Structure formats: C-alpha cells, structure tokens
XYZ file of C-alpha atoms in Angstrom:
445
model
C 0.000 0.000 0.000
C 2.813 2.388 0.832
C 4.589 1.586 -2.425
C 1.334 2.171 -4.305
C 1.069 5.646 -2.829
C 4.734 6.389 -3.418
C 4.606 5.481 -7.104
C 4.233 9.177 -7.945
C 7.637 10.079 -6.544
C 9.349 9.659 -9.906
C 6.867 11.885 -11.743
C 6.934 15.650 -11.797
C 5.331 17.056 -8.662
C 2.351 19.346 -8.546
C 3.510 22.579 -10.130
C 2.618 25.254 -12.612
C 0.882 24.110 -15.775
C 0.220 26.981 -18.142
C 2.688 29.524 -16.818
C 5.550 27.028 -16.684
C 5.046 26.089 -20.335
C 5.036 29.761 -21.341
C 8.119 30.544 -19.268
C 10.173 27.736 -20.769
C 9.222 28.407 -24.397
C 9.344 32.206 -24.347
C 12.553 33.619 -25.772
C 11.822 37.341 -25.569
C 9.462 39.666 -23.776
C 7.267 39.797 -26.881
C 6.455 36.090 -26.494
C 4.878 36.613 -23.088
C 1.158 37.324 -22.655
C 0.200 40.975 -22.496
C -2.427 40.461 -19.807
C -3.296 38.002 -17.083
C -4.197 34.464 -18.147
C -6.392 32.104 -16.128
C -4.402 30.396 -13.406
C -4.964 26.642 -13.391
C -5.110 25.389 -9.803
C -5.950 21.807 -8.932
C -8.700 21.241 -6.413
C -7.134 20.650 -2.979
C -7.849 17.408 -1.144
C -11.437 17.338 0.051
C -12.240 17.486 3.734
C -15.296 15.634 4.963
C -15.041 16.669 8.586
C -14.936 14.237 11.498
C -15.176 10.591 10.522
C -17.942 8.399 11.853
C -16.907 5.608 14.180
C -16.101 2.436 12.233
C -15.491 -1.061 13.491
C -12.525 -2.025 11.300
C -10.105 0.275 9.494
C -8.056 -0.885 6.507
C -4.591 0.311 5.605
C -5.880 1.909 2.413
C -8.473 3.866 4.392
C -5.902 4.979 6.968
C -3.451 6.262 4.348
C -6.290 7.924 2.431
C -7.436 9.755 5.540
C -3.933 11.038 6.211
C -3.487 12.297 2.646
C -6.880 14.011 2.591
C -6.815 15.568 6.053
C -3.174 16.073 7.052
C -2.652 19.750 8.011
C 0.943 19.570 6.782
C -0.138 18.439 3.290
C -2.827 21.132 3.150
C -0.282 23.772 4.154
C 2.114 22.598 1.433
C -0.655 22.718 -1.160
C -1.579 26.247 -0.091
C 2.059 27.286 -0.552
C 1.878 26.037 -4.160
C -1.121 28.272 -4.739
C 0.785 31.205 -3.229
C 3.761 30.534 -5.501
C 1.422 30.531 -8.494
C 0.219 33.956 -7.471
C 3.830 35.152 -7.426
C 4.367 33.494 -10.785
C 1.409 35.352 -12.227
C 2.680 38.610 -10.760
C 6.110 38.057 -12.307
C 4.604 38.077 -15.805
C 3.004 41.518 -15.450
C 4.597 44.580 -17.022
C 5.298 47.685 -14.888
C 2.426 50.130 -14.614
C 2.765 53.567 -16.250
C 2.923 56.632 -13.996
C 0.738 59.714 -14.374
C 2.809 62.791 -13.551
C 1.707 66.409 -12.948
C 4.354 69.164 -12.747
C 3.566 72.789 -11.798
C 6.406 75.262 -12.356
C 7.085 79.019 -12.080
C 4.617 80.002 -9.382
C 4.712 81.816 -6.015
C 7.942 83.523 -6.979
C 8.912 87.186 -7.190
C 7.625 90.051 -9.294
C 5.754 88.724 -12.310
C 5.796 85.189 -10.987
C 4.412 85.941 -7.531
C 1.128 84.176 -8.250
C -0.048 81.501 -10.651
C -0.582 83.789 -13.650
C 2.770 82.862 -15.228
C 2.926 79.241 -14.070
C 3.338 76.197 -16.298
C 1.473 72.904 -15.785
C 2.703 69.707 -17.395
C 0.594 66.534 -17.422
C 2.462 63.492 -18.707
C 2.436 59.691 -18.697
C 5.733 57.967 -17.901
C 6.415 54.328 -18.737
C 9.370 52.153 -17.742
C 10.622 49.944 -20.586
C 12.588 46.921 -19.366
C 15.441 45.600 -21.480
C 17.447 42.402 -21.223
C 14.289 40.225 -21.221
C 13.838 40.867 -17.497
C 10.170 39.974 -17.601
C 10.617 36.563 -19.193
C 13.483 35.792 -16.826
C 11.406 36.808 -13.801
C 8.709 34.432 -14.963
C 11.179 31.602 -15.459
C 12.523 32.053 -11.933
C 8.996 32.234 -10.474
C 8.011 29.127 -12.439
C 10.884 27.194 -10.920
C 9.845 28.445 -7.461
C 6.462 26.807 -8.044
C 8.151 23.548 -9.044
C 10.195 23.596 -5.847
C 6.995 24.053 -3.836
C 5.647 20.970 -5.618
C 8.673 18.944 -4.544
C 8.291 20.208 -0.988
C 4.697 18.987 -0.978
C 5.825 15.622 -2.384
C 8.386 15.282 0.415
C 5.750 16.035 3.036
C 3.297 13.622 1.411
C 5.813 10.774 1.519
C 6.663 11.563 5.137
C 3.004 11.613 6.194
C 2.266 8.359 4.363
C 5.240 6.652 6.005
C 4.084 7.782 9.436
C 0.604 6.453 8.672
C 1.908 3.035 7.617
C 4.241 2.703 10.596
C 1.523 3.804 13.041
C -0.838 1.296 11.427
C 1.751 -1.458 11.910
C 2.071 -0.491 15.580
C -1.686 -0.885 16.068
C -1.671 -4.201 14.213
C 1.253 -5.478 16.290
C -0.479 -4.416 19.526
C -3.581 -6.348 18.446
C -1.548 -9.492 17.781
C 0.387 -9.158 21.048
C -2.939 -8.807 22.861
C -4.171 -12.028 21.234
C -1.024 -13.840 22.398
C -1.400 -12.524 25.953
C -5.067 -13.471 26.113
C -4.158 -16.996 25.063
C -1.592 -16.965 27.847
C -4.341 -16.030 30.333
C -6.588 -18.778 28.989
C -3.844 -21.351 29.327
C -2.981 -20.064 32.813
C -6.594 -20.542 33.876
C -6.497 -24.137 32.646
C -3.239 -24.789 34.520
C -4.685 -23.267 37.686
C -7.786 -25.445 37.382
C -5.642 -28.562 36.937
C -3.474 -27.682 39.957
C -6.533 -26.879 42.050
C -7.948 -30.282 41.226
C -4.715 -31.949 42.347
C -4.606 -29.958 45.566
C -8.138 -31.028 46.422
C -7.312 -34.723 46.007
C -4.060 -34.238 47.935
C -1.674 -35.206 45.157
C 0.211 -31.906 45.225
C 1.063 -29.105 47.618
C -1.033 -25.934 47.998
C 2.120 -23.952 47.283
C 1.850 -24.952 43.637
C -1.627 -23.433 43.534
C -0.149 -20.160 44.798
C 2.461 -20.289 42.047
C -0.212 -20.888 39.426
C -2.193 -17.936 40.819
C 0.838 -15.632 40.617
C 1.489 -16.628 36.998
C -2.168 -16.097 36.081
C -2.271 -12.687 37.788
C 0.838 -11.551 35.958
C -0.654 -12.689 32.642
C -3.850 -10.742 33.309
C -1.820 -7.668 34.251
C 0.096 -7.952 30.977
C -3.220 -8.012 29.099
C -4.337 -4.797 30.812
C -1.020 -3.140 29.963
C -1.218 -4.199 26.326
C -4.821 -2.969 26.074
C -3.609 0.435 27.298
C -0.781 0.397 24.753
C -3.211 -0.540 21.979
C -5.494 2.338 22.931
C -2.563 4.764 22.768
C -1.420 3.430 19.396
C -4.934 3.786 17.982
C -5.102 7.393 19.150
C -1.650 8.115 17.675
C -2.782 6.774 14.312
C -6.034 8.760 14.367
C -4.146 11.945 15.290
C -2.364 11.816 11.929
C -5.589 12.854 10.184
C -6.518 15.372 12.864
C -8.901 13.271 14.976
C -8.998 13.860 18.717
C -10.119 10.325 19.453
C -9.700 6.916 17.812
C -12.655 6.768 15.428
C -12.164 3.047 14.747
C -12.178 -0.062 16.908
C -9.478 -2.166 15.277
C -7.411 -2.389 12.114
C -7.590 -5.182 9.594
C -4.776 -7.393 8.422
C -2.083 -9.609 9.839
C 1.646 -9.161 10.102
C 3.244 -11.010 7.227
C 5.746 -13.813 7.295
C 7.855 -12.593 4.368
C 11.569 -12.124 4.985
C 12.901 -11.629 1.448
C 15.348 -8.718 1.325
C 17.092 -7.487 -1.839
C 20.726 -6.458 -1.777
C 21.545 -2.964 -0.606
C 23.310 -2.226 -3.893
C 20.147 -2.954 -5.877
C 18.077 -0.747 -3.571
C 20.557 2.144 -3.777
C 20.140 2.177 -7.566
C 16.651 3.660 -7.074
C 17.473 6.461 -4.633
C 17.381 9.148 -7.333
C 13.591 8.817 -7.227
C 13.564 10.146 -3.682
C 12.058 13.682 -3.614
C 14.940 14.892 -1.434
C 17.283 14.152 -4.356
C 14.967 14.594 -7.337
C 14.029 18.125 -6.290
C 17.582 19.355 -6.795
C 17.321 19.224 -10.585
C 14.633 21.881 -10.380
C 16.474 23.674 -7.581
C 19.578 24.026 -9.747
C 17.356 25.230 -12.591
C 15.770 27.784 -10.261
C 19.133 29.155 -9.170
C 20.311 29.291 -12.782
C 17.166 31.286 -13.606
C 17.951 33.627 -10.715
C 21.453 34.081 -12.126
C 20.005 34.990 -15.536
C 17.670 37.461 -13.886
C 20.465 39.121 -11.915
C 22.551 39.376 -15.073
C 19.594 40.965 -16.860
C 19.322 43.575 -14.113
C 22.708 44.930 -15.180
C 21.151 45.918 -18.507
C 19.916 49.501 -18.293
C 16.212 50.260 -18.628
C 14.671 53.359 -20.186
C 11.881 55.504 -18.834
C 9.929 57.325 -21.547
C 7.352 59.985 -20.847
C 5.075 62.150 -22.906
C 2.482 64.778 -22.124
C 1.135 68.286 -22.553
C 2.405 71.554 -21.026
C 0.125 74.581 -20.581
C 1.375 78.174 -20.177
C -0.941 80.269 -18.000
C 0.303 83.692 -19.092
C -0.288 83.053 -22.806
C -2.933 80.329 -22.514
C -0.895 78.224 -24.959
C -0.021 74.500 -24.873
C 2.811 72.332 -26.200
C 3.845 68.695 -26.175
C 6.581 67.435 -23.844
C 8.675 64.265 -24.264
C 11.220 62.887 -21.796
C 13.657 59.979 -21.856
C 15.808 58.876 -18.928
C 18.089 55.971 -18.110
C 20.353 55.285 -15.120
C 24.089 55.742 -15.495
C 25.836 52.492 -14.615
C 28.628 54.158 -12.652
C 28.379 52.855 -9.092
C 25.855 50.002 -9.169
C 26.356 47.397 -11.893
C 24.696 44.598 -9.863
C 28.030 42.762 -9.835
C 27.637 41.641 -6.227
C 24.215 40.088 -6.829
C 25.499 38.304 -9.935
C 28.438 36.860 -8.003
C 26.115 35.698 -5.216
C 23.790 34.029 -7.743
C 26.750 32.284 -9.401
C 27.935 30.908 -6.078
C 24.441 29.682 -5.199
C 24.351 27.666 -8.418
C 27.621 26.021 -7.385
C 26.266 25.529 -3.862
C 23.179 23.792 -5.249
C 25.415 21.206 -6.940
C 27.100 20.498 -3.608
C 23.743 20.426 -1.822
C 22.487 17.811 -4.271
C 25.457 15.603 -3.525
C 24.938 16.167 0.207
C 21.298 15.122 -0.173
C 22.369 11.997 -2.060
C 24.855 11.136 0.691
C 22.186 11.659 3.356
C 19.612 9.500 1.553
C 22.231 6.815 0.895
C 23.047 6.714 4.601
C 19.354 6.515 5.486
C 18.854 3.642 3.026
C 21.869 1.792 4.417
C 20.569 2.193 7.970
C 17.049 1.124 7.010
C 18.377 -1.877 5.085
C 20.432 -2.903 8.126
C 17.343 -2.739 10.315
C 15.417 -4.688 7.703
C 18.027 -7.450 7.529
C 18.256 -7.714 11.321
C 14.462 -7.987 11.614
C 14.316 -10.525 8.783
C 16.985 -12.654 10.465
C 15.093 -12.524 13.755
C 11.814 -13.532 12.113
C 13.459 -16.469 10.327
C 15.237 -17.656 13.469
C 12.139 -17.398 15.656
C 9.861 -19.051 13.120
C 12.138 -21.901 12.053
C 14.056 -22.732 15.221
C 13.100 -20.978 18.436
C 9.286 -21.180 18.306
C 9.120 -24.882 17.293
C 11.600 -25.716 20.063
C 9.615 -23.711 22.654
C 6.348 -25.407 21.616
C 7.938 -28.856 21.774
C 9.470 -28.125 25.172
C 6.150 -26.972 26.591
C 4.258 -29.987 25.221
C 6.810 -32.440 26.643
C 6.911 -30.668 30.008
C 3.122 -30.623 30.206
C 2.962 -34.331 29.404
C 5.683 -35.045 31.977
C 3.783 -33.053 34.618
C 0.660 -35.103 34.004
C 2.793 -38.233 34.503
C 4.297 -36.762 37.687
C 7.778 -36.644 36.154
C 8.035 -32.807 36.373
C 6.847 -30.345 38.974
C 4.752 -27.244 38.310
C 7.793 -24.932 38.165
C 8.980 -26.694 35.027
C 5.546 -26.321 33.419
C 5.267 -22.624 34.284
C 8.787 -21.940 33.056
C 8.122 -23.700 29.728
C 4.805 -21.852 29.406
C 6.432 -18.467 30.065
C 9.187 -19.186 27.551
C 6.666 -20.178 24.880
C 4.651 -16.993 25.156
C 7.737 -14.801 25.371
C 8.902 -16.296 22.074
C 5.509 -15.661 20.513
C 5.653 -12.029 21.613
C 9.197 -11.693 20.275
C 8.006 -13.039 16.939
C 5.211 -10.441 16.752
C 7.675 -7.654 17.585
C 10.178 -8.904 15.019
C 7.493 -9.003 12.336
C 6.443 -5.467 13.226
C 10.066 -4.274 13.049
C 10.404 -5.935 9.651
C 7.263 -4.255 8.288
C 8.273 -0.817 9.593
C 11.799 -1.108 8.206
C 10.385 -2.295 4.892
C 8.066 0.729 4.756
C 11.034 2.995 5.521
C 13.071 1.559 2.638
C 10.149 1.762 0.210
C 9.562 5.392 1.202
C 13.218 6.191 0.514
C 13.265 4.643 -2.965
C 9.640 5.184 -3.986
C 8.837 1.628 -5.078
C 7.926 -1.742 -3.519
C 10.815 -4.012 -2.618
C 9.083 -6.827 -4.526
C 9.981 -4.959 -7.741
C 13.632 -4.743 -6.695
C-alpha cells in the first residue's frame, strides 16, 4: 500500500501548468502574454469533517485519511497556490505613472502668483530591457516547481508515518491475542493444579504459584490494552482526529523475509524527492542568475504629455527619456552571489544523495536484522519452545516434572511468541522505511 502511494515520486510534482510552459518556451518579452491568463489550480484534497466511528479500518483507508486531512499536506498545497500567485505577478509589465508638474509660481515680481505658471501633465512608462520579464517568470516558475517537490516530500513523510503507526496498532492487536491466550492457558493450569490440591496429590504452594502466573498474565493483558489504545489514538491523530474513530485495524503481520541487496536498492534512490528536487532547484538558481545578469542591462523611462502656459494660454507637447548611469551600481555583487548559489546547489544535491544513501543503508540494516530474527524465531526458536512446553506438560501429568517446570516452559513459549510479533512489526516498519526512501515496492527490486 505504501509503495502504491509512493509510485508518484518519480513523476513531476504538482507545479505550474500553463505559466511554466510559457516561461520555458518564451525567448523574448514579446512572447509573453500581455495580460493576465487564467491560473490553473488543482482542487485541494477534500475534507469531509470528522469521521464516523467504524469497526474495522483498513490500511488503504488509513493512508487515504492522512493524505486528505493532514494539516501539513494542506499547508504545502496552499504554498503552491501562493507561488502561483507570485508566478502570475512576475509576468506583469510595470504600470505607467501619471505625472503632474507645476512650475514658475509663487515667486517674485511677475511670478508671484499663478498667472505665469506652467502645468505639465504626462504619462511615464518604464521599458525593461534584457528580457527581465521573461526571466522573472522563469525564476517564479521554478519556485512553483520547488513548492511541488516540498509537498511531495511532506506527502511521503506523512504516508510513512501512517503506515508505521498502522503497523504499531496491528502489532499491539496481535500481542494482545497472544497474551489473552496466555491467560486462557494459565486458567487451565490453575484449574488442573486446584484439582490436584483437592485430592491431595500436590502441595497448595503450587496453587499459589499458578495464581501468581495467572495474575501476571492478566496484568500484561491490561497493559497491552492500554498500549493498543494509545497506538490507535496516535494513528487517528495523523488525520486530525482527537479520538480513535475506529475499533481495530484489519490485516495480519506477514511472514515474508525476502530482502534485496543494498546495492540494488541504492540504484533507485534518485527517485527520492529529497534528491529529485535538486534538478529543479539548480534550474531555479540558474534562472535567478540569468535574472540578476539581466538587471545589469539599463532600462529606459519614456514619458510624454502636454504643457500649458498660463500667461499666454498656450499649450505644447513634452517628451522625456531617462536611463540610469551604470557608474556605481552594476549589480556585480548580486550576480556573483547568484553564481555561487548555483555552485552551492550542486554540492547540496550531492549532500542530499549522501544523506539518503546513509538513510537507506541504515534502514536496510534494520530490515536485515528484523528478517533474520523472524526467520530464526519461526524456524528454530518457536518450534523448540512449543515442543518443550508440550513435553513438560505431558511429563507433569505423569508426575515426572513439577509445576515450576511447566510454568517456566509456558512463560518461555509466550515470550517467544511475543518476540516473533515484535520482530514481524520491526520488519514491516523497516520495509516501509526503505520503500519510502526509494519510492517503489521491494518486490519490484
């Protein structure tokens, strides 16, 4: 189930659709749209409010609830929408300015009033050169792609937490079944000892021992029920519930112990969002470098309007052109910083690959240890514990062993069964961790 949900890790994350296509194909400012285009925004995951109490929850339902209701995923999706707003803003041309100048008034002599003043009404427009607009849009488009990768990373993390929490609930259920069987068997042993005490074939001390063992087994059941309740609440909290809105989870811990080689698993780490995102991150920083370089190209401000002379009641046209002199500020510092950030992104990608490789190696180690424990317990330890208990029980009935031997064999048997449940749970959680890191089921590897 986890691998099914992670299958999207190798595809492009949720990002800009229309604007990104325009930004990547536009070569000059003339290729960009002159006005706002409709922004395509996918519908965010639906929220159906609090869930009704259900008897049994499946893994598919649990993961679906987390994806649809996780606050972290919703926040990441909202950030994508915000980035699209910035992307749309980056494509807009500068607004023209309306300018009113009043000159030659409130002076001396003939210019003491407004009779000889001049009023100039003009419109001033900044014209950007160096394809600044298209480069702004490219950089903003890559920002949206990065937000998509950030959402993908959060989605994988939330799904992994859901699967591992589900496994914890499932393991608690199976441990509880084992402990309840221990209580049932303890009650049978107590009844058998009580019968022997009544006919005088054994000491009353053995009945006390049987009672102690039974009491401890019942106490363990109460403790495991408390642990199960906490695990259920922890799972439900992942989709924002304040109580466990299900009674139990379905399924059974598997018996599989097949583990591929670490080298084969490492071949798929490039699909991890923590690594895959850096291709777009490097592209974003390269777009920022292009934009900073474009800022060194001078822009021109052109204005035009009408001037009116009060003393003669005449009018004339006025035209103005201005451009900054690149004497002090050539944007060299910003260009150097952008260049270094491109280089830094290359190093960051390698650092991310090293980090993911280490995480895969650690998870694979945990997986192999758990697999070895499951195999050993299933093939050797559990059969031996069952055989020992059966022989001891038969010997006790034939008066060849005392009750201490029976209780010791019984305790060993149920401890092994609990160890097997825990080992299976560790295997499933480690397997989910590896599949989350590589974005595919281990059965395909």
